[in-house]
Tab-separated table of C-alpha atoms in Angstrom:
chain	number	residue	atom	x	y	z
P	209	MET	CA	0.000	0.000	0.000
P	210	ARG	CA	2.766	2.466	0.888
P	211	LEU	CA	4.621	1.701	-2.367
P	212	ASP	CA	1.496	2.529	-4.415
P	213	LEU	CA	1.096	5.794	-2.511
P	214	ALA	CA	4.754	6.690	-3.119
P	215	ILE	CA	4.419	5.979	-6.867
P	216	VAL	CA	1.285	8.161	-7.073
P	217	ALA	CA	3.040	10.974	-5.187
P	218	LEU	CA	6.135	10.789	-7.428
P	219	THR	CA	4.036	10.731	-10.598
P	220	THR	CA	1.995	13.711	-9.393
P	221	ALA	CA	5.161	15.657	-8.574
P	222	LEU	CA	6.618	14.952	-12.028
P	223	VAL	CA	3.417	16.024	-13.785
P	224	VAL	CA	2.746	19.117	-11.667
P	225	ALA	CA	6.342	20.419	-11.385
P	226	PRO	CA	6.771	21.561	-15.031
P	227	THR	CA	3.541	23.605	-14.993
P	228	GLY	CA	5.032	26.238	-12.661
P	229	ALA	CA	7.849	27.018	-15.107
P	230	ALA	CA	5.438	27.193	-18.041
P	231	ARG	CA	3.198	29.553	-16.095
P	232	ALA	CA	6.154	31.829	-15.296
P	233	GLN	CA	7.172	31.932	-18.953
P	234	LEU	CA	3.617	32.826	-19.950
P	235	LEU	CA	3.505	35.657	-17.409
P	236	ASP	CA	6.719	37.078	-18.853
P	237	GLN	CA	5.040	37.220	-22.257
P	238	LEU	CA	1.847	38.830	-20.949
P	239	PHE	CA	3.247	41.414	-18.543
P	240	SER	CA	5.906	43.936	-19.296
P	241	PRO	CA	8.842	43.727	-16.841
P	242	GLY	CA	9.022	47.526	-16.431
P	243	ALA	CA	5.472	47.853	-15.061
P	244	PRO	CA	5.085	48.941	-11.437
P	245	GLY	CA	4.483	46.106	-8.982
P	246	TYR	CA	5.970	43.460	-11.269
P	247	GLN	CA	8.375	40.967	-9.655
P	248	ILE	CA	8.424	42.555	-6.200
P	249	GLU	CA	5.919	40.182	-4.630
P	250	PRO	CA	6.953	37.648	-1.965
P	251	GLY	CA	8.320	34.455	-3.469
P	252	VAL	CA	10.265	36.112	-6.291
P	253	THR	CA	13.790	34.761	-6.121
P	254	VAL	CA	17.077	36.532	-6.759
P	255	LEU	CA	17.422	34.679	-10.064
P	256	THR	CA	14.011	35.794	-11.363
P	257	ARG	CA	13.883	39.441	-10.299
P	258	GLU	CA	15.102	42.359	-12.363
P	259	ARG	CA	18.727	43.445	-12.002
P	260	PRO	CA	18.781	47.193	-12.734
P	261	ASP	CA	22.520	47.514	-12.022
P	262	PHE	CA	23.171	45.614	-15.247
P	263	ASP	CA	20.539	47.400	-17.351
P	264	PHE	CA	21.207	50.017	-20.002
P	265	PRO	CA	21.166	53.401	-18.170
P	266	GLY	CA	18.378	54.746	-20.406
P	267	ILE	CA	17.583	58.141	-21.869
P	268	ARG	CA	16.593	60.880	-19.408
P	269	THR	CA	13.896	63.379	-20.441
P	270	GLY	CA	12.947	65.656	-17.555
P	271	GLY	CA	11.610	63.496	-14.720
P	272	PHE	CA	11.250	60.403	-16.933
P	273	LEU	CA	13.717	57.679	-17.835
P	274	THR	CA	13.181	55.804	-21.124
P	275	HIS	CA	14.601	52.357	-21.886
P	276	PRO	CA	14.460	51.408	-25.579
P	277	GLN	CA	15.406	47.888	-26.678
P	278	VAL	CA	15.407	46.241	-30.107
P	279	THR	CA	16.326	42.597	-30.734
P	280	GLU	CA	16.509	40.595	-33.937
P	281	SER	CA	16.388	36.794	-33.965
P	282	PHE	CA	16.705	34.269	-36.768
P	283	GLY	CA	15.532	30.683	-36.755
P	284	TYR	CA	13.533	27.948	-38.430
P	285	ASP	CA	10.032	26.643	-37.696
P	286	ASP	CA	9.519	23.120	-39.072
P	287	ASN	CA	5.695	23.285	-38.871
P	288	VAL	CA	4.468	26.850	-39.299
P	289	THR	CA	0.752	26.034	-39.645
P	290	GLY	CA	0.678	23.331	-36.961
P	291	THR	CA	-0.949	20.767	-39.257
P	292	ARG	CA	-0.131	17.144	-40.128
P	293	ARG	CA	1.248	18.188	-43.512
P	294	ALA	CA	4.101	20.112	-41.952
P	295	ARG	CA	5.661	22.900	-43.991
P	296	GLY	CA	8.663	24.673	-42.585
P	297	SER	CA	9.981	28.170	-43.042
P	298	ALA	CA	12.881	30.356	-42.049
P	299	LEU	CA	11.828	32.844	-39.388
P	300	VAL	CA	12.920	36.390	-38.572
P	301	GLU	CA	11.662	37.800	-35.264
P	302	THR	CA	11.992	41.507	-34.495
P	303	ARG	CA	11.124	42.724	-31.006
P	304	LEU	CA	10.823	46.360	-29.937
P	305	ASN	CA	10.385	47.232	-26.267
P	306	LEU	CA	10.021	50.833	-25.099
P	307	GLN	CA	9.501	51.578	-21.385
P	308	THR	CA	9.220	55.040	-19.834
P	309	ALA	CA	9.040	55.594	-16.077
P	310	SER	CA	9.105	58.572	-13.740
P	311	ASP	CA	11.512	58.548	-10.817
P	312	LEU	CA	9.596	60.663	-8.312
P	313	PRO	CA	10.175	59.766	-4.646
P	314	ARG	CA	6.603	59.117	-3.450
P	315	TYR	CA	4.745	58.014	-6.572
P	316	GLY	CA	5.598	56.693	-10.003
P	317	VAL	CA	4.104	56.492	-13.463
P	318	THR	CA	5.125	53.939	-16.086
P	319	ALA	CA	4.127	53.510	-19.728
P	320	GLY	CA	5.368	50.996	-22.213
P	321	ILE	CA	4.832	49.240	-25.489
P	322	THR	CA	6.208	45.966	-26.799
P	323	VAL	CA	5.889	44.945	-30.450
P	324	ASP	CA	6.882	41.424	-31.509
P	325	ASP	CA	6.955	40.805	-35.278
P	326	TYR	CA	7.330	37.291	-36.765
P	327	ARG	CA	8.187	37.038	-40.482
P	328	TYR	CA	8.096	33.583	-42.100
P	329	LEU	CA	10.225	33.950	-45.230
P	330	ASP	CA	8.892	30.880	-47.094
P	331	GLN	CA	5.254	31.361	-45.989
P	332	PRO	CA	4.611	35.127	-45.739
P	333	ARG	CA	0.833	34.663	-45.223
P	334	GLN	CA	1.602	33.118	-41.806
P	335	SER	CA	3.552	36.188	-40.623
P	336	LEU	CA	2.114	38.031	-37.632
P	337	THR	CA	2.675	40.910	-35.238
P	338	ASN	CA	1.806	40.877	-31.515
P	339	TRP	CA	1.837	43.952	-29.297
P	340	ILE	CA	1.272	44.850	-25.679
P	341	ALA	CA	0.738	48.349	-24.304
P	342	SER	CA	0.811	49.174	-20.605
P	343	LEU	CA	0.146	52.103	-18.327
P	344	GLY	CA	0.617	51.984	-14.582
P	345	GLY	CA	1.222	53.928	-11.452
P	346	THR	CA	2.285	53.471	-7.845
P	347	TYR	CA	1.804	55.483	-4.685
P	348	ASP	CA	3.741	54.959	-1.446
P	349	LEU	CA	1.571	54.609	1.652
P	350	GLY	CA	4.119	54.507	4.449
P	351	ARG	CA	5.664	51.035	4.317
P	352	ASP	CA	3.116	49.823	1.748
P	353	LYS	CA	2.705	50.559	-1.930
P	354	ALA	CA	-0.530	50.834	-3.903
P	355	SER	CA	-0.338	50.142	-7.620
P	356	LEU	CA	-2.732	50.255	-10.538
P	357	ASN	CA	-1.826	48.843	-13.947
P	358	TYR	CA	-3.641	48.567	-17.244
P	359	TYR	CA	-2.482	46.327	-20.100
């Protein structure tokens, strides 16, 4: 009886364990890392939180600091349409991320936009562009912080 219980527990742990990582990856795609209140909650580890000391210093405009970022990636997708008759294509991904934040002592305002463009060179009709826009703010209430974000 105990052996059966141990096998069920081990199987459950193996099935459930990968879902936490997948959920974290999905959250990174949905929420912009520069938004107020992101990754400061309890349970965020040193390895997963932002490291501003290593970030690009940004462009200062008055009381706002802007962080632009552009990346270009190349690859290959062996089944672009996700069907049984797989057709592959070379892929070019261009990602633009623009975050602007105020650095006021008691409250903060953040705005950002992320555009992710996928170009399939051999199947241009499958190309797509995703985007996320965000606007948020924080207000210090003594030792607490209130935040409101819209995506």
